[in-house]
Coordinates of C-alpha atoms in Angstrom, one line a residue:
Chain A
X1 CA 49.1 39.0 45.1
X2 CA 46.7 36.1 45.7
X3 CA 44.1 38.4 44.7
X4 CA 45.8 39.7 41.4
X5 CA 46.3 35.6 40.7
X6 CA 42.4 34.9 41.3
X7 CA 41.6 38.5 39.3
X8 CA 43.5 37.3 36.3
X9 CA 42.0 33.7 36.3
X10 CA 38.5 35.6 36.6
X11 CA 39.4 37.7 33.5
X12 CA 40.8 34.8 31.3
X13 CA 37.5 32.9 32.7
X14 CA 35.4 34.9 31.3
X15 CA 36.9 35.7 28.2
X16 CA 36.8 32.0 27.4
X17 CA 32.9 32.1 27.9
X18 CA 32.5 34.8 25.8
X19 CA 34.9 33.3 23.5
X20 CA 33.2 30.4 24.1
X21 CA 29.5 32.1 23.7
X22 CA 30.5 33.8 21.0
X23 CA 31.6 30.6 19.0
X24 CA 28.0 29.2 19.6
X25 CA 26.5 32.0 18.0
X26 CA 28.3 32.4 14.9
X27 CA 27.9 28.6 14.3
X28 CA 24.0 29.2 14.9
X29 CA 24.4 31.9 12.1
X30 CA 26.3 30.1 9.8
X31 CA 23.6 27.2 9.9
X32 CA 20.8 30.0 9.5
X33 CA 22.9 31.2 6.2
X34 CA 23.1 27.3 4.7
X35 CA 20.9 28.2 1.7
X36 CA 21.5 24.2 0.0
X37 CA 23.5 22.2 -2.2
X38 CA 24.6 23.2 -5.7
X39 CA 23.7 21.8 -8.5
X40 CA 27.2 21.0 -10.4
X41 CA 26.2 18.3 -12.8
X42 CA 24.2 18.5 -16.0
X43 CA 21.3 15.8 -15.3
X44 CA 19.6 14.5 -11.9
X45 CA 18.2 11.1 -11.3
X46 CA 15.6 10.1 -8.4
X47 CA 12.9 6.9 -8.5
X48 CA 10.0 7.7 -6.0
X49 CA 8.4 4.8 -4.0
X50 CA 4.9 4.2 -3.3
X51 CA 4.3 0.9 -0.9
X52 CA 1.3 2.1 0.7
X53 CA -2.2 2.5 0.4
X54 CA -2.1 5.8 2.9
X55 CA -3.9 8.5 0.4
X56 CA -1.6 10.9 2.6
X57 CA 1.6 9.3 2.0
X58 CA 0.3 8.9 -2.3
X59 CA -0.7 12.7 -2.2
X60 CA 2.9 13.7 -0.6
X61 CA 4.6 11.7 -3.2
X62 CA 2.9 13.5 -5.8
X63 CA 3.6 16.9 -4.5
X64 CA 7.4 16.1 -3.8
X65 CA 7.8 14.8 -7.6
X66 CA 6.3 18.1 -8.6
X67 CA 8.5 19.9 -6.0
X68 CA 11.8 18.1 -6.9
X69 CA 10.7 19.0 -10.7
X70 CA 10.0 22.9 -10.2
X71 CA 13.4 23.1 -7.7
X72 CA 15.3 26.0 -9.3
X73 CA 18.4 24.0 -9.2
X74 CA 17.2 21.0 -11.0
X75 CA 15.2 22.6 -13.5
X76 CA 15.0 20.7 -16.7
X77 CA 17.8 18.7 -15.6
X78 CA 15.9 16.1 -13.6
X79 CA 14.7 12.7 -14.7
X80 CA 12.0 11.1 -12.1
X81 CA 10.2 7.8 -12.1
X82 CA 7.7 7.0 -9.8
X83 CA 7.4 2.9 -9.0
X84 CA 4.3 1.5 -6.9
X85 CA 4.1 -1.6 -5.0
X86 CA 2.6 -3.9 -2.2
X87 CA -0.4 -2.0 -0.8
X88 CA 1.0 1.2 -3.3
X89 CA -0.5 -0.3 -5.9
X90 CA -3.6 1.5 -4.8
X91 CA -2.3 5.2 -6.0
X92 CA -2.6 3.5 -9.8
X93 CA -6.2 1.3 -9.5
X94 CA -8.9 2.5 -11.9
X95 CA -10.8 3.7 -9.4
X96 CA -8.5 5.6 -7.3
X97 CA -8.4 9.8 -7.3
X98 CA -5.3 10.4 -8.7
X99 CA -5.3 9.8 -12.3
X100 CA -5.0 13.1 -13.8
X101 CA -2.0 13.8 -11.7
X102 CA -0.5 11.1 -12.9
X103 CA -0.8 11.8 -16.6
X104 CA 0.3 15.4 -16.1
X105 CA 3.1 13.8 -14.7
X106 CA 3.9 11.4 -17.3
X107 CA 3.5 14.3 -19.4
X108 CA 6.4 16.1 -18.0
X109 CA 8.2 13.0 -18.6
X110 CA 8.5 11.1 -15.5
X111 CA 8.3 7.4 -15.6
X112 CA 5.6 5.9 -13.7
X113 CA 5.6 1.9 -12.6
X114 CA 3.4 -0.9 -11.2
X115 CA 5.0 -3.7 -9.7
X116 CA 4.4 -6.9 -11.7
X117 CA 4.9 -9.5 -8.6
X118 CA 2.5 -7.1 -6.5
X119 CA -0.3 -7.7 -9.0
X120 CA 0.8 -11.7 -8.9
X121 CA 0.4 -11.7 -4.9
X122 CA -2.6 -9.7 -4.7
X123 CA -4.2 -12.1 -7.7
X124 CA -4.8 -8.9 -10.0
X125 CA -4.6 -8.0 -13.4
X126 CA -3.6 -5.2 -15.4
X127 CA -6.6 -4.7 -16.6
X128 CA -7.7 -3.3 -12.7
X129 CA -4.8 -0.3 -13.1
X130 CA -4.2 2.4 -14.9
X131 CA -3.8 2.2 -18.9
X132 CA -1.1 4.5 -19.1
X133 CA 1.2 2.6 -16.1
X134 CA 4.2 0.5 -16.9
X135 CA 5.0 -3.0 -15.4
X136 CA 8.3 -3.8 -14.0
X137 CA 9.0 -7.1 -12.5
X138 CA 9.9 -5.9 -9.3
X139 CA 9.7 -2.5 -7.0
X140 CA 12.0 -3.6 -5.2
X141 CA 14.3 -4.2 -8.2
X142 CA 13.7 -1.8 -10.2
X143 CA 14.8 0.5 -6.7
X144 CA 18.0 -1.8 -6.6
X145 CA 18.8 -1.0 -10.0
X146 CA 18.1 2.6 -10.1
X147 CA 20.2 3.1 -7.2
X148 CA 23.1 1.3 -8.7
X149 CA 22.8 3.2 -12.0
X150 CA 23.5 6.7 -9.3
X151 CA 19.6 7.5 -8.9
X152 CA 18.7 8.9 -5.3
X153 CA 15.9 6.5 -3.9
X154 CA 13.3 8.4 -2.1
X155 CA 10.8 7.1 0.2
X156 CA 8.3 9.9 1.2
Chain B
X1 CA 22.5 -58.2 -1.0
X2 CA 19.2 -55.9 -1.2
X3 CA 19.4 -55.5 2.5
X4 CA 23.1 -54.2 2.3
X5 CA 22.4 -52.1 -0.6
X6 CA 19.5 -50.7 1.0
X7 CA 21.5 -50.0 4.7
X8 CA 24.5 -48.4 2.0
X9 CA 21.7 -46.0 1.1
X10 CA 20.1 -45.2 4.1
X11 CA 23.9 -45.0 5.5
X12 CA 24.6 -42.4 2.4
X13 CA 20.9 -40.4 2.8
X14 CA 22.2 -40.0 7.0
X15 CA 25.5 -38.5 5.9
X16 CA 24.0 -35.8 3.4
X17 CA 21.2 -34.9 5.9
X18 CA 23.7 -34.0 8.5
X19 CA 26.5 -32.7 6.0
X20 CA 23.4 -30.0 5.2
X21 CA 22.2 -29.3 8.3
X22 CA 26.2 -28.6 9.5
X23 CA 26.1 -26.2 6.4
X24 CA 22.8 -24.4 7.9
X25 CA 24.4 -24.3 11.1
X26 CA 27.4 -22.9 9.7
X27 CA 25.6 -20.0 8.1
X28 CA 24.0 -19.0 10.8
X29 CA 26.9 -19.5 13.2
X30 CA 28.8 -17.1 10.6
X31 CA 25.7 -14.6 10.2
X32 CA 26.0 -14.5 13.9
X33 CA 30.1 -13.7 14.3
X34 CA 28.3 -10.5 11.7
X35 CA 30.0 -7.6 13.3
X36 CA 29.4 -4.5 10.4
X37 CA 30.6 -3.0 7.6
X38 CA 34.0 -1.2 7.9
X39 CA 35.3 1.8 7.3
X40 CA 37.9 2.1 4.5
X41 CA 37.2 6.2 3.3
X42 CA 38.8 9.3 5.4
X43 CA 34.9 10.9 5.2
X44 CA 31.3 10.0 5.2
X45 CA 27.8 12.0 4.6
X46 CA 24.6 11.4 4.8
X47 CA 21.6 13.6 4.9
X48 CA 18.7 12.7 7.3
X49 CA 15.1 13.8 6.3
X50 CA 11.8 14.9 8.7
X51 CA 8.5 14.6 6.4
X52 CA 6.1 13.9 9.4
X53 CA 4.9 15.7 12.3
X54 CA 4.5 12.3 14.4
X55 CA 7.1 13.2 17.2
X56 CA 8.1 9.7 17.7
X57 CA 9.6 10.2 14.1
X58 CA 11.1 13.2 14.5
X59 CA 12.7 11.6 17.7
X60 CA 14.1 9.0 16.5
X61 CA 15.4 10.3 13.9
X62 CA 17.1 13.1 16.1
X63 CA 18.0 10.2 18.2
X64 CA 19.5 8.2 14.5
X65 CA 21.9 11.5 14.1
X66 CA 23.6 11.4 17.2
X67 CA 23.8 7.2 17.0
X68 CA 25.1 7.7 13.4
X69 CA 27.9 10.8 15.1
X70 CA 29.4 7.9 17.5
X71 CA 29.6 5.6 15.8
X72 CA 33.3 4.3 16.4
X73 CA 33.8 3.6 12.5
X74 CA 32.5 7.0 11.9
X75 CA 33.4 8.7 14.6
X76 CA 34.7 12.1 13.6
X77 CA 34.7 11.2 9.8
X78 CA 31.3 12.0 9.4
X79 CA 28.9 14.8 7.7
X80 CA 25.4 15.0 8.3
X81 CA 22.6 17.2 7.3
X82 CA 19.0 17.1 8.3
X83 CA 16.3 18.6 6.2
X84 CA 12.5 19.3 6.8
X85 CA 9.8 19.0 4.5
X86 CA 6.3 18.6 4.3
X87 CA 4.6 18.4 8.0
X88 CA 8.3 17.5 8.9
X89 CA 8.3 21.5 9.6
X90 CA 6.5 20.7 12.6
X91 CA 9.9 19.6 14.1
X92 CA 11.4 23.4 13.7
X93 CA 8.2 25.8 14.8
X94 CA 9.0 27.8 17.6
X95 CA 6.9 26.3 20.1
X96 CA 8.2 23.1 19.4
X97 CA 10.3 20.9 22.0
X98 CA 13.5 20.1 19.8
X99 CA 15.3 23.6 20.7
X100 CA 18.0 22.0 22.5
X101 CA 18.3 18.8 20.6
X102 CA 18.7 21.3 17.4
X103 CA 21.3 23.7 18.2
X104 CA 23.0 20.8 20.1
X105 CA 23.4 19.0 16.7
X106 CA 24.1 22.2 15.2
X107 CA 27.0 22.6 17.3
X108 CA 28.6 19.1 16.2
X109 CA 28.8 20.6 12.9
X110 CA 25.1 19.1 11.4
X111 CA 23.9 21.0 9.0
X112 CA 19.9 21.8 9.6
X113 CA 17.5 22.9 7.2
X114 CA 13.8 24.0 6.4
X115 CA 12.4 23.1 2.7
X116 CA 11.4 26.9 1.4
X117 CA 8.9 25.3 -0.6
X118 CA 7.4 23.7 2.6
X119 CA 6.5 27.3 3.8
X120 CA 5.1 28.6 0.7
X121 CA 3.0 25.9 0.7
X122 CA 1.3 26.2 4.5
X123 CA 1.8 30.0 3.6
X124 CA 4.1 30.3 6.9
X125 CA 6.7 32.6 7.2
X126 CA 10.4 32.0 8.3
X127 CA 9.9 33.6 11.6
X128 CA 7.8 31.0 12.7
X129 CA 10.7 28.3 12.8
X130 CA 13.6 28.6 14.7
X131 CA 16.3 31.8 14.1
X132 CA 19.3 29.2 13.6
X133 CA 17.5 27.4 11.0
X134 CA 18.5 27.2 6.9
X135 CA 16.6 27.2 4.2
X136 CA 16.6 24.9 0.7
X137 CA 15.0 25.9 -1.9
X138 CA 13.1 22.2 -1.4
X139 CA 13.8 19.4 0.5
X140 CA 13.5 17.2 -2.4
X141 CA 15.9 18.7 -4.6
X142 CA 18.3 18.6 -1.7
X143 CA 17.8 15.0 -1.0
X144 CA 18.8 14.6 -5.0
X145 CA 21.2 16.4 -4.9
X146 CA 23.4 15.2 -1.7
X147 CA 22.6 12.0 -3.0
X148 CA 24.3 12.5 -6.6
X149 CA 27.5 13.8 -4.3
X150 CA 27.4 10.6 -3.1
X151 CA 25.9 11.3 0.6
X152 CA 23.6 8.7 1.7
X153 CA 19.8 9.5 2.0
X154 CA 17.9 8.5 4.9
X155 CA 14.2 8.5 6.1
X156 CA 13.8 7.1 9.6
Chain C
X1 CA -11.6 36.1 -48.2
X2 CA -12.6 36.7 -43.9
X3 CA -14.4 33.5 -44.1
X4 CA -11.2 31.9 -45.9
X5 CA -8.9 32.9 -43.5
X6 CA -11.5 31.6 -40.5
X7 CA -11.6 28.7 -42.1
X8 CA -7.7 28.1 -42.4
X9 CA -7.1 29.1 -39.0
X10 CA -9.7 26.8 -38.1
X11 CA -8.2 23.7 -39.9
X12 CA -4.8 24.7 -38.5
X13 CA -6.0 25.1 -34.9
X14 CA -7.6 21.8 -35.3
X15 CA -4.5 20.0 -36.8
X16 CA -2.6 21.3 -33.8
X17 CA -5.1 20.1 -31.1
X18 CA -4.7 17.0 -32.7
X19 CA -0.8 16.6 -33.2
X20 CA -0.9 17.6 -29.3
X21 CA -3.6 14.7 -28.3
X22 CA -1.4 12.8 -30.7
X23 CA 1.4 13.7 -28.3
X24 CA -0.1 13.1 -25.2
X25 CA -1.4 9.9 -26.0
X26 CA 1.9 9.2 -27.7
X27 CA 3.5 9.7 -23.8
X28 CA 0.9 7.7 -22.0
X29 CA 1.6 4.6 -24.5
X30 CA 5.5 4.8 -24.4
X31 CA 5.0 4.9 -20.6
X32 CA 3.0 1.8 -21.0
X33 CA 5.5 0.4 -22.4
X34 CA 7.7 0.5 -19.9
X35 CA 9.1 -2.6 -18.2
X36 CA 12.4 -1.3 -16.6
X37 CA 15.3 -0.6 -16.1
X38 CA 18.4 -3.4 -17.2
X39 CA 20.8 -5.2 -15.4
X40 CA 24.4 -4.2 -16.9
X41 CA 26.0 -5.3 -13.9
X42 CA 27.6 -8.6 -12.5
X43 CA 26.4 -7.5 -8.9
X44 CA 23.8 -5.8 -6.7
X45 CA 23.9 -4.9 -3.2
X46 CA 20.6 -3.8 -1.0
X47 CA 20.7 -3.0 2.5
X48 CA 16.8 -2.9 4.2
X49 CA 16.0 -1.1 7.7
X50 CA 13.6 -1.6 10.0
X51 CA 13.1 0.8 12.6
X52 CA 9.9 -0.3 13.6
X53 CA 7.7 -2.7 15.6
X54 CA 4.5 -2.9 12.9
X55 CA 4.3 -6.5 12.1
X56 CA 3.0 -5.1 8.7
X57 CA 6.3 -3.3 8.1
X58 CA 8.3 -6.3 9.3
X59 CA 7.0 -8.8 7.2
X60 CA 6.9 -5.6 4.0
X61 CA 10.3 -5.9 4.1
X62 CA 10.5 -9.6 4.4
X63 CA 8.6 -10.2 1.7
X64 CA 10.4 -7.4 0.0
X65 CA 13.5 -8.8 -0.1
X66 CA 12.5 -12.5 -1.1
X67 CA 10.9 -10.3 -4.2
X68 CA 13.9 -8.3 -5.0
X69 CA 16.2 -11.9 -4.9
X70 CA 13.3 -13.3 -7.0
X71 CA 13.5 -10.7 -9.8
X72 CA 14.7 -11.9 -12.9
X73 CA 17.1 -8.6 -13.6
X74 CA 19.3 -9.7 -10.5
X75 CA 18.5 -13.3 -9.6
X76 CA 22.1 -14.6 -8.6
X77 CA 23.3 -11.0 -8.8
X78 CA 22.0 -9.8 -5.4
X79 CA 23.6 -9.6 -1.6
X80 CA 21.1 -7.8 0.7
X81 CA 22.2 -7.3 4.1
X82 CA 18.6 -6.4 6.7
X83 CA 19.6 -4.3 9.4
X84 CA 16.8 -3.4 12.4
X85 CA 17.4 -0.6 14.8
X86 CA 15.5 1.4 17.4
X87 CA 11.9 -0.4 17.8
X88 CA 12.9 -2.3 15.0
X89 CA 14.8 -5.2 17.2
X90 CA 11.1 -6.2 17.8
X91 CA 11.9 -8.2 14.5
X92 CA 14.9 -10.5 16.4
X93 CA 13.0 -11.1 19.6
X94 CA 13.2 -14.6 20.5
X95 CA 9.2 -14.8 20.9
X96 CA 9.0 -13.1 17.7
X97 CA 7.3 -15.2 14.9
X98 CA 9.9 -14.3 12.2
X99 CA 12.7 -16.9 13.1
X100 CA 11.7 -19.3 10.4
X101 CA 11.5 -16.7 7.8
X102 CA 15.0 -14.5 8.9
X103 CA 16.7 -18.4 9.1
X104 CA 15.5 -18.9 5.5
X105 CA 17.3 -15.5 4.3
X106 CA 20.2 -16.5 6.0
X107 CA 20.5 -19.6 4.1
X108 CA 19.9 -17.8 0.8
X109 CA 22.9 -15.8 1.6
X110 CA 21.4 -12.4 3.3
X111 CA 23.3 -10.7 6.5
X112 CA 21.1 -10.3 9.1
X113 CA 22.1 -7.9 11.7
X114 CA 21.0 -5.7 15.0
X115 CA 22.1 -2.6 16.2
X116 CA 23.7 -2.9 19.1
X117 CA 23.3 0.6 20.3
X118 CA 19.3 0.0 19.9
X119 CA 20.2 -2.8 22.5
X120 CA 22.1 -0.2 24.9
X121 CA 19.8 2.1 24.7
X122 CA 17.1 -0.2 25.7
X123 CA 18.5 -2.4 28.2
X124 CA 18.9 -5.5 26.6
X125 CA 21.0 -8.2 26.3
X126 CA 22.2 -10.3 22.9
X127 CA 20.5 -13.2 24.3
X128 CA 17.0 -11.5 24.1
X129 CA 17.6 -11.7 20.5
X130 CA 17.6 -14.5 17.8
X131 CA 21.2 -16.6 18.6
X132 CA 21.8 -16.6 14.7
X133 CA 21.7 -12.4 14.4
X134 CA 24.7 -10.4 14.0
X135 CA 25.5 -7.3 15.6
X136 CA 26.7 -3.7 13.8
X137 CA 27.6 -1.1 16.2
X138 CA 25.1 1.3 15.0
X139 CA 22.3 0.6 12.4
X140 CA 22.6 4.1 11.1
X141 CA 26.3 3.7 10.8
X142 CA 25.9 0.7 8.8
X143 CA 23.5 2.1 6.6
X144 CA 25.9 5.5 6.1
X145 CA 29.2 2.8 5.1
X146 CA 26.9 0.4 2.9
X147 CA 25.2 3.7 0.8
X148 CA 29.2 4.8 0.6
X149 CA 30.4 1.4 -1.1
X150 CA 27.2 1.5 -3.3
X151 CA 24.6 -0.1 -1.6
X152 CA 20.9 0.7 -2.5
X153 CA 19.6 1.8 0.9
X154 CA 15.6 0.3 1.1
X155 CA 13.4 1.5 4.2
X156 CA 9.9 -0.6 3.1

């Protein structure tokens, strides 16, 4: 008897760990199947931050703009702007390597921005950026702003 | 006369400067009685995102997930998904030290995902990352995307 | 009549490289142009991280947020809440040099709180920490609730 009682409890026992096991798995399987969100609405709206003078960080933005753009889901329904500021202001100086990224960029109509208070801190003028670059008054609120209008903010 | 009119004022300055600096006191006595946001909706999301191989980042912000799951306002209430890009892949190679931490996550119903576009990129292949690992088409699009659902985007 | 037609599709071919520079140029100057996006709102609402020790991070985002109250779009318009977390409570140490500065948001108006899990998870005690903070139960949390009521979330 006693060992029909501990027999049975082995049984159930290990059912439950497969049970158990088995759970783990298929929720392991069902994460490896998650192939993204879906794109429901008609238009997509993101503003990119640059607030660093990091050429890796500037040269990731770039790329992720370009990615977000070419995403299969979003395609041709995405609006982007890209807004420099503090030391970010360096992806935009006349100097700096990444001009013709930029344009090709503004080209595919994304917006791009300098910071007007960054220039006012850092004693700059216009003059020492970009041509082609807008001026908002503030990054931070034109971020603010964007966000409260339903854009995703994205930091990369 | 002048003498009284001139203790009046000096009486009258005393009595502002400590009526302000009781003000300043209250506000930061009331910044400090601060105890958070609360929770008024049946379900939250937010999507967490790896861009950098630096594995104090990527620890943290495994760390952030399971901070954000308990939570006592969010407790139970909340959706999370975690998404790689860029050198962030670094968190799902094989070889990498996050296994546990992963599946772990995965098990408390996180969604986990690898940017395709990522891959394509570093011309890797999708046995190189983890078996229980999604894919998105790209980690951008699927930060704009949760985002316009409403989920909350954030880069630790 | 060959050297006609070369000569038409000449003129055409060089009418459309020009209506194309035309174009390109046309996007570069409208992007000049750009100053931002409006204010159609009566309120704004920001919340800022920090999750990091870098006193050049720290004092970013305080200088960040004194910008976005500055801005002319949403000056009167703006409550900004700063939250720090993980190595980010380096900000509210009581030997930290930001007291004067945090004291001065408070008076303008911004919440200024710690995560109190950061504190668990580190040993620490509330008293190791500015008197006039406030404490959230989890950072992360109260980024997730303030992003679900419409709060710009801003990691400088």
């Amino acid at each position: 008897m006693i060992i029909r009682i501990l027999f049975t409890a082995f049984i159930l026992t290990a059912t439950l760990s497969v049970t158990s096991a088995q759970s783990v798995s298929d929720k392991l399987q069902k994460n490896r199947d998650y192939t993204g969100a879906t794109a429901h609405k008609d238009s997509y709206k993101a503003i990119y931050m640059i607030d660093v003078k990091d050429p890796y960080v500037i040269n990731k933005t770039l790329r992720n703009i370009g990615n977000a753009l070419n995403d299969p889901r979003l395609k041709g329904k995405l609006t982007i702007e890209l807004v420099a500021f503090s030391d970010g202001v360096a992806a935009f100086l006349k100097n700096s390597p990444y001009e013709s990224q930029l344009k090709a960029l503004i080209e595919k109509g994304v917006i791009v921005a300098q910071c007007a208070n960054t220039l006012k801190e850092k004693h700059m003028s216009r003059d020492q950026i970009f041509d082609f670059v807008g001026l908002v008054p503030s990054g931070n609120g034109e971020l603010i702003l964007r966000q409260a209008e339903g854009w995703a903010v994205i930091k990369p």
